[in-house]
Short mmCIF file of C-alpha atoms in Angstrom, two decimals:
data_model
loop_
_atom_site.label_atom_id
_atom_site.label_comp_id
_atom_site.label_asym_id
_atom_site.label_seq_id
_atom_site.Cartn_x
_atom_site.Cartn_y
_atom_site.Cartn_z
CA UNK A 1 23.87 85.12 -102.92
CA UNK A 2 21.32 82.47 -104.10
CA UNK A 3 21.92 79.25 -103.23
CA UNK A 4 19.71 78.57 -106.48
CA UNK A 5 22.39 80.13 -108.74
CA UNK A 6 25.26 78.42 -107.47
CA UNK A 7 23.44 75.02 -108.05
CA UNK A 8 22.75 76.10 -111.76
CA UNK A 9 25.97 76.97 -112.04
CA UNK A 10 27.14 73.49 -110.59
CA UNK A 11 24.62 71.81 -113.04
CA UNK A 12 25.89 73.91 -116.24
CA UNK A 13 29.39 73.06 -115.51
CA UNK A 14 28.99 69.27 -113.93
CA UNK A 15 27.76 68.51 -117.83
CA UNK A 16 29.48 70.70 -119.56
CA UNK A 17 26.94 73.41 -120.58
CA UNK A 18 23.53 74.53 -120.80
CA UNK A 19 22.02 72.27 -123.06
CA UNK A 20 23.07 69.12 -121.15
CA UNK A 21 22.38 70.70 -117.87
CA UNK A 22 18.65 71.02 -119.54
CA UNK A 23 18.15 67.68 -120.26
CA UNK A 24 19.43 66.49 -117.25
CA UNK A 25 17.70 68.69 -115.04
CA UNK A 26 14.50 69.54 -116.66
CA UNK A 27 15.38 72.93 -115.97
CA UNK A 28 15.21 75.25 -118.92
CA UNK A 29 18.51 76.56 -120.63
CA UNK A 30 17.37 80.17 -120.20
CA UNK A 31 16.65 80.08 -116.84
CA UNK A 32 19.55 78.40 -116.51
CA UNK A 33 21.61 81.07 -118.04
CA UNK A 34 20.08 84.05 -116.36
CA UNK A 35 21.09 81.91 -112.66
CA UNK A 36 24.80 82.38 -113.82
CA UNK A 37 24.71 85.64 -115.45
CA UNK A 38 22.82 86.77 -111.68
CA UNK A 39 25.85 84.66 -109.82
CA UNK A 40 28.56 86.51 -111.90
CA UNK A 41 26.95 89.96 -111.10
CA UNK A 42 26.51 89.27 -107.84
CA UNK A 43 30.61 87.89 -107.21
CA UNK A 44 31.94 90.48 -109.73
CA UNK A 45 34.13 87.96 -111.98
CA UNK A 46 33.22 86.10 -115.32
CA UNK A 47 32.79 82.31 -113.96
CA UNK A 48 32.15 81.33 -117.75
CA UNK A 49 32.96 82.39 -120.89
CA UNK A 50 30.46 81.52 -123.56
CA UNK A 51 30.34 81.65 -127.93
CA UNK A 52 27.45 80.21 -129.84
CA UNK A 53 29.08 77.14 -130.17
CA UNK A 54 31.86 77.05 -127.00
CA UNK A 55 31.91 77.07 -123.67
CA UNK A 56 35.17 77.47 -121.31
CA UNK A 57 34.76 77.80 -117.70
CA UNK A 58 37.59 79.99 -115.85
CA UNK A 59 40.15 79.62 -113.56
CA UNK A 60 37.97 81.19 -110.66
CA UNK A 61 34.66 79.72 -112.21
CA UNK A 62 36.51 75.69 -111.75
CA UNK A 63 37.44 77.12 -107.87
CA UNK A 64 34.21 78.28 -107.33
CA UNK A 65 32.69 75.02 -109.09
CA UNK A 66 34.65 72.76 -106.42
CA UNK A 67 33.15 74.70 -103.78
CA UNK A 68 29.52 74.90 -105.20
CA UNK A 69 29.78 70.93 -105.04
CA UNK A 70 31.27 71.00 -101.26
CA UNK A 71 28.31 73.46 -100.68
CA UNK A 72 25.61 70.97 -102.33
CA UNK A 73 26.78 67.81 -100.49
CA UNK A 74 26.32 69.86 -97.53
CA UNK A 75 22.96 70.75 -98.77
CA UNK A 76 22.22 66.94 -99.41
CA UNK A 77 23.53 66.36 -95.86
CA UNK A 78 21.12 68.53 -94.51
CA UNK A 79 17.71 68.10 -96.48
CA UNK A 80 18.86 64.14 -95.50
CA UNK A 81 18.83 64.67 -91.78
CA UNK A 82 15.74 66.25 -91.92
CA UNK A 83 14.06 64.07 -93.64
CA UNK A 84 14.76 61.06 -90.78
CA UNK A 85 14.13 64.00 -88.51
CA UNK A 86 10.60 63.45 -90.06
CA UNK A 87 9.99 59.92 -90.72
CA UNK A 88 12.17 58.45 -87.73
CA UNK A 89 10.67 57.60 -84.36
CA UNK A 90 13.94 57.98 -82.38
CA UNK A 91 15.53 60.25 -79.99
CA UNK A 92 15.65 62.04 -76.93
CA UNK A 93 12.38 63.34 -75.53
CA UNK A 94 12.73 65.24 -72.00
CA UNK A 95 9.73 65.37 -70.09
CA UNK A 96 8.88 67.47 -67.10
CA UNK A 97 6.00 66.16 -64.70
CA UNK A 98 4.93 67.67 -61.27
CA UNK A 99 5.64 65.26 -57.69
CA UNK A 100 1.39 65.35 -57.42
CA UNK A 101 1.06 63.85 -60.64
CA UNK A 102 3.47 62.04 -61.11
CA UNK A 103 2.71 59.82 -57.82
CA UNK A 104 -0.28 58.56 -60.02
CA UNK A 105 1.33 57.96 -63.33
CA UNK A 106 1.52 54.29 -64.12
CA UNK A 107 5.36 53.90 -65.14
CA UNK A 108 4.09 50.84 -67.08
CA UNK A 109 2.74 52.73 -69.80
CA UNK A 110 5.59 54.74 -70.23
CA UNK A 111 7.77 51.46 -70.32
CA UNK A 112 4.93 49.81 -73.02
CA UNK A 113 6.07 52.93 -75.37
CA UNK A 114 9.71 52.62 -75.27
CA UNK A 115 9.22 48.82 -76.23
CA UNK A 116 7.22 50.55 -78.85
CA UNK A 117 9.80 52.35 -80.06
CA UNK A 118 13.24 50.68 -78.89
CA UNK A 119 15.20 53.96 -80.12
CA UNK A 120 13.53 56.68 -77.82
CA UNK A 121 15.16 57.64 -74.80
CA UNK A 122 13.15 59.05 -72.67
CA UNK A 123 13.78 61.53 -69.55
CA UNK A 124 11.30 62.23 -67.04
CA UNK A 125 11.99 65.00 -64.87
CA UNK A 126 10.19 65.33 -61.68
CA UNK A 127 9.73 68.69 -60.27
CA UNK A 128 7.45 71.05 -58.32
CA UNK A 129 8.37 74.27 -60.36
CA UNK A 130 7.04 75.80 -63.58
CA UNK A 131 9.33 74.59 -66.17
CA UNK A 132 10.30 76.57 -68.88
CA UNK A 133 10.02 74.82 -71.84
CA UNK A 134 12.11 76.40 -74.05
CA UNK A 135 14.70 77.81 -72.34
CA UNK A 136 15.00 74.87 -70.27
CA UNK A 137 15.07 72.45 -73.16
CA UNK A 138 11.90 70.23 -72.64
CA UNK A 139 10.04 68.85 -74.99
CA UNK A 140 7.11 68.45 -73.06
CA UNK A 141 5.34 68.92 -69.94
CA UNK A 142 2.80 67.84 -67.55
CA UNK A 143 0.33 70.02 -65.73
CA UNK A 144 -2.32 69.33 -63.43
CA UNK A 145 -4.19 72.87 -62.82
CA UNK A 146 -8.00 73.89 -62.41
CA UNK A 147 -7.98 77.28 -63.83
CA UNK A 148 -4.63 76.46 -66.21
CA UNK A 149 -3.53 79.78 -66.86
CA UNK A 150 -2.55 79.56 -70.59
CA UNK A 151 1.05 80.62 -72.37
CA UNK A 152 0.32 81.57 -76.16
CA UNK A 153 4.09 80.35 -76.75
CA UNK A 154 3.00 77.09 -75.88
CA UNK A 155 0.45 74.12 -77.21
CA UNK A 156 -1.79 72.58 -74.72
CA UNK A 157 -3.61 69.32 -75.15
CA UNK A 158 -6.08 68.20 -72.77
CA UNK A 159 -5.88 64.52 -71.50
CA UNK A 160 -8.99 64.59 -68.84
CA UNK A 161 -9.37 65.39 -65.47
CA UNK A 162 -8.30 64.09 -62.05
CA UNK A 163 -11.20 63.40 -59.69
CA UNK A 164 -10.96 62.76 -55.46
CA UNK A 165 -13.34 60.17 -54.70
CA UNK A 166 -14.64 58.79 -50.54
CA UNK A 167 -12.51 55.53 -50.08
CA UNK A 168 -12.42 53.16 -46.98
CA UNK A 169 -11.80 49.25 -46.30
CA UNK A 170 -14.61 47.32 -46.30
CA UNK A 171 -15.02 46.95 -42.74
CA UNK A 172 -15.05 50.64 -42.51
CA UNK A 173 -17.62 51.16 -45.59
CA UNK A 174 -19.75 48.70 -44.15
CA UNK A 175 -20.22 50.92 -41.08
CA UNK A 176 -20.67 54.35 -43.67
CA UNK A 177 -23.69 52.39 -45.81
CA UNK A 178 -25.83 53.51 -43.79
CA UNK A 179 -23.95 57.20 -43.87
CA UNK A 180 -25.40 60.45 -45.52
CA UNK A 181 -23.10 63.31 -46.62
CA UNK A 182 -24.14 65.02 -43.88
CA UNK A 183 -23.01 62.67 -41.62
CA UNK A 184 -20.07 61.73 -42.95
CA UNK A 185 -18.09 63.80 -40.35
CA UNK A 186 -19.21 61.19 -37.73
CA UNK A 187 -16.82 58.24 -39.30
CA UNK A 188 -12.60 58.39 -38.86
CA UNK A 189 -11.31 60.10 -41.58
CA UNK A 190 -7.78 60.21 -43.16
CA UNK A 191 -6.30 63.36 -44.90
CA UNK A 192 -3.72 64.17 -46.80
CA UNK A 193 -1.84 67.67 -45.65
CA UNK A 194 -1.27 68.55 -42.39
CA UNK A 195 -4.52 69.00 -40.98
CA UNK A 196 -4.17 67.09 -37.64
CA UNK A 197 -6.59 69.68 -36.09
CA UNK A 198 -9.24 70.43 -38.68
CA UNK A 199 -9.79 69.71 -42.05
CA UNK A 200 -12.49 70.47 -45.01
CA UNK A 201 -13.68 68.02 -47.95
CA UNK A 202 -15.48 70.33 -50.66
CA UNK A 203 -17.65 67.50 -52.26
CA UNK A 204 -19.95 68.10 -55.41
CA UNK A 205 -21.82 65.53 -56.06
CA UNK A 206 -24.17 64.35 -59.64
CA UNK A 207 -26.67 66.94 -59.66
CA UNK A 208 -24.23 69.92 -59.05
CA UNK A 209 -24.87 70.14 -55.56
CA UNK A 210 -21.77 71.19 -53.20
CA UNK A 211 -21.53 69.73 -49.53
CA UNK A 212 -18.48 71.51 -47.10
CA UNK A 213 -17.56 68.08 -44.63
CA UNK A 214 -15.97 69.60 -41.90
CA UNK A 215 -14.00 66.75 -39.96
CA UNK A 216 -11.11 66.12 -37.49
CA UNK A 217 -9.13 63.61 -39.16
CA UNK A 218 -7.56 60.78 -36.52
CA UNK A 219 -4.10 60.42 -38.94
CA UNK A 220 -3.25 62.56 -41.30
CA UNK A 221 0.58 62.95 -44.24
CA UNK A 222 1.52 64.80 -46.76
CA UNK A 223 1.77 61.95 -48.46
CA UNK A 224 -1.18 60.16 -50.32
CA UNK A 225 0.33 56.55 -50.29
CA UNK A 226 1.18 56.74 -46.82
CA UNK A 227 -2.93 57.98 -46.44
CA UNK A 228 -3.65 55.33 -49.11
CA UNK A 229 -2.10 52.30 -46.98
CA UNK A 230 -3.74 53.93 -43.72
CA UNK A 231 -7.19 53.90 -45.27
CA UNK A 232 -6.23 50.02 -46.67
CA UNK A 233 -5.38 49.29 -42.91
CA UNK A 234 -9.09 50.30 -41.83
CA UNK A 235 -7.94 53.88 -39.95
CA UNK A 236 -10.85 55.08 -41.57
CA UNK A 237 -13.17 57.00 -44.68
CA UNK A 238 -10.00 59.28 -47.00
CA UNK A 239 -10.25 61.67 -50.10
CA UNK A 240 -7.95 60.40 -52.50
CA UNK A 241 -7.24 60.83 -56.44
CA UNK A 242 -8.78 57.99 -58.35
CA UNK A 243 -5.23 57.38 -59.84
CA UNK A 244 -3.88 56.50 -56.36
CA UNK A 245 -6.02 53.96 -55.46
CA UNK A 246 -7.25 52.41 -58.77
CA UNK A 247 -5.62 49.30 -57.83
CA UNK A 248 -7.04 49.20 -54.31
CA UNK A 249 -10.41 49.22 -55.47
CA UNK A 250 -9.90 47.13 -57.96
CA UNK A 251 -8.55 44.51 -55.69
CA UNK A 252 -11.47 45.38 -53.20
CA UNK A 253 -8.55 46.01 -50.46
CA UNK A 254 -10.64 49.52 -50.81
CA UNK A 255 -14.39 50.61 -51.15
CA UNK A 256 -16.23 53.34 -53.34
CA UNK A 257 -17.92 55.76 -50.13
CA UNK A 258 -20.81 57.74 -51.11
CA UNK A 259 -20.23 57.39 -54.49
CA UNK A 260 -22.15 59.79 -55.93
CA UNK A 261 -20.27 62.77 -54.19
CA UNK A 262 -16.44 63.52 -55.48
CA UNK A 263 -14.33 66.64 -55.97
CA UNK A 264 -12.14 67.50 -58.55
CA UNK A 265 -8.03 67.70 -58.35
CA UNK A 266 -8.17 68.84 -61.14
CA UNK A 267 -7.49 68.97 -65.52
CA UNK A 268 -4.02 67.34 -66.47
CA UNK A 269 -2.96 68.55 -69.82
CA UNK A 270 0.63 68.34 -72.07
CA UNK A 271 2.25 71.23 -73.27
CA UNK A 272 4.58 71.07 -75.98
CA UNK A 273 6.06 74.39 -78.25
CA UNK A 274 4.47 73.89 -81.34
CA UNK A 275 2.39 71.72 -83.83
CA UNK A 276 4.23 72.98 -86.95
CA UNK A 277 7.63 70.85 -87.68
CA UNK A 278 6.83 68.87 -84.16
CA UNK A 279 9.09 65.92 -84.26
CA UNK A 280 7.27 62.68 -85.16
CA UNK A 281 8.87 60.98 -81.97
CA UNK A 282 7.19 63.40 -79.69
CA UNK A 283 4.26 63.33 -82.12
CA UNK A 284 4.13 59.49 -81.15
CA UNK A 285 4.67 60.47 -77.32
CA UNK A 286 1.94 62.91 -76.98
CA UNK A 287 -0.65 60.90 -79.25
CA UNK A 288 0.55 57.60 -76.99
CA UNK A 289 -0.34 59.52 -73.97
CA UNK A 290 -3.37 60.84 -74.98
CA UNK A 291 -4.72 57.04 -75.91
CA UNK A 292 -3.32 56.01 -72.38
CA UNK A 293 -4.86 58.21 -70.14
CA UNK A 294 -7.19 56.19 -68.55
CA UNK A 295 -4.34 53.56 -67.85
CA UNK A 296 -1.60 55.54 -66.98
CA UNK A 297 -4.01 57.50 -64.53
CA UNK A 298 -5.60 53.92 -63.33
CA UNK A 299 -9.03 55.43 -64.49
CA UNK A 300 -11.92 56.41 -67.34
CA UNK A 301 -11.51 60.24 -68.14
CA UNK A 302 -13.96 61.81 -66.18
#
């Protein structure tokens, strides 16, 4: 059944025939006749009967009539909600973001776009798994990964990458101006992992160049704050994410070391299902994100 026909039929009988429903409509009679004659065939009973000059619609054709017009308000209904479904910031957006990354993420911005749009709720879910975006009911998701390995169900944006740089206190970056890569190794160093015993930096620096620092790190957590604050305290020279000092160095609790000589954590990206019928609220979200990246990471893109 043709949801068309039952609307022509509604139309012929709402103004009581086929040359009113034409004017009204725009629609022309014929076509307009050949809905109903299709809508008959298709339900097996005569819904109107028709003379050149009369037209009388039937017992069944009025019941049907009072259900085409339940089935068009419904119609309405729908074609209404999703048309605020497109023009309407507002919502729920659920957003999945790995522990790593989501130690760096400035909660500010994220608080700047909900005064933005005062009727977005927003959930950020913090885990260490893959998340499944659809079955799992996410809109979105943040990754952090060098070699991302790509699902074709999915859209991925890329937002820029995360970079390690050489920080220390001042005190302690006074003593390393003097410091080559290659003797880096000599100064206390702070890492993040549990590498009490031994530890590696693999450092690239501006011309390409890769330098292995080999170094037996006096503290040491799996925790980059806790490494941050040592390395603020003047324990000694750390590797940490840009993001997770940016305010350090910015306050010049913390010094740039060697500065020409970083490694990469690594590319952060969104994923999201689909560009085609995309909400506009997570629209907004990603496009928001995307213009915030060097804020809400506490850095330029690299």
């Amino acid at each position: 059944m043709d949801l068309d026909d039952l609307r022509s039929f509604a139309q012929v009988v709402r103004h009581g025939g086929f040359s009113a429903a034409e004017r009204a409509t725009g629609e022309r009679k014929a076509k307009l006749s050949r809905r109903v004659a299709r809508l008959e065939q298709v339900l097996g009973v005569r819904l109107i009967e028709r003379s050149t000059r009369n037209l009388r619609v039937t017992d069944v054709g009025r019941e049907i009539y009072r259900q085409c017009e339940t089935i068009a308000e419904g119609i309405d209904a729908t074609q209404a909600i999703a048309a605020r479904a497109r023009s309407q910031i507002s919502g729920n957006l659920r957003i999945a973001c790995p522990p790593g990354l989501a130690r760096y993420l400035r909660t500010d911005v994220f608080a700047r776009f909900l005064l933005l749009y005062p009727d977005v709720h927003l959930e950020m879910h913090i885990s260490s798994q893959r998340i499944d975006l659809i079955q799992e009911r996410f809109d979105a998701a943040f990754r952090v990964d060098i070699d991302t390995v790509h699902d074709q169900a999915l859209t991925m944006h890329q937002l820029g990458r995360l970079d390690r740089i050489l920080v220390a206190a001042p005190a302690v970056a006074a003593q390393a101006a003097a410091t080559t890569i290659a003797s880096l190794a000599g100064l206390p160093t702070l890492s993040v992992g549990e590498h009490v015993e031994h530890d590696e930096w693999l450092l690239m620096n501006g011309q390409g160049r890769q330098h292995v620092v080999a170094h037996h790190p006096r503290f040491c957590s799996n925790d980059s704050a806790t490494v941050r604050d040592a390395a603020v305290a003047g324990l000694g020279v750390a590797l940490l994410s840009s993001a997770a000092c940016s305010v350090e160095l910015q306050q010049g609790r913390l010094v740039h070391v060697l500065p020409d000589w970083r490694t990469s954590e690594g590319i952060v990206h969104v994923l999201f299902t689909a560009r085609t019928g995309m909400s506009p609220t997570l629209r907004a979200f990603i496009d928001y994100v995307a213009e915030s990246f060097p804020s809400l990471t506490g850095g330029p893109l690299a």
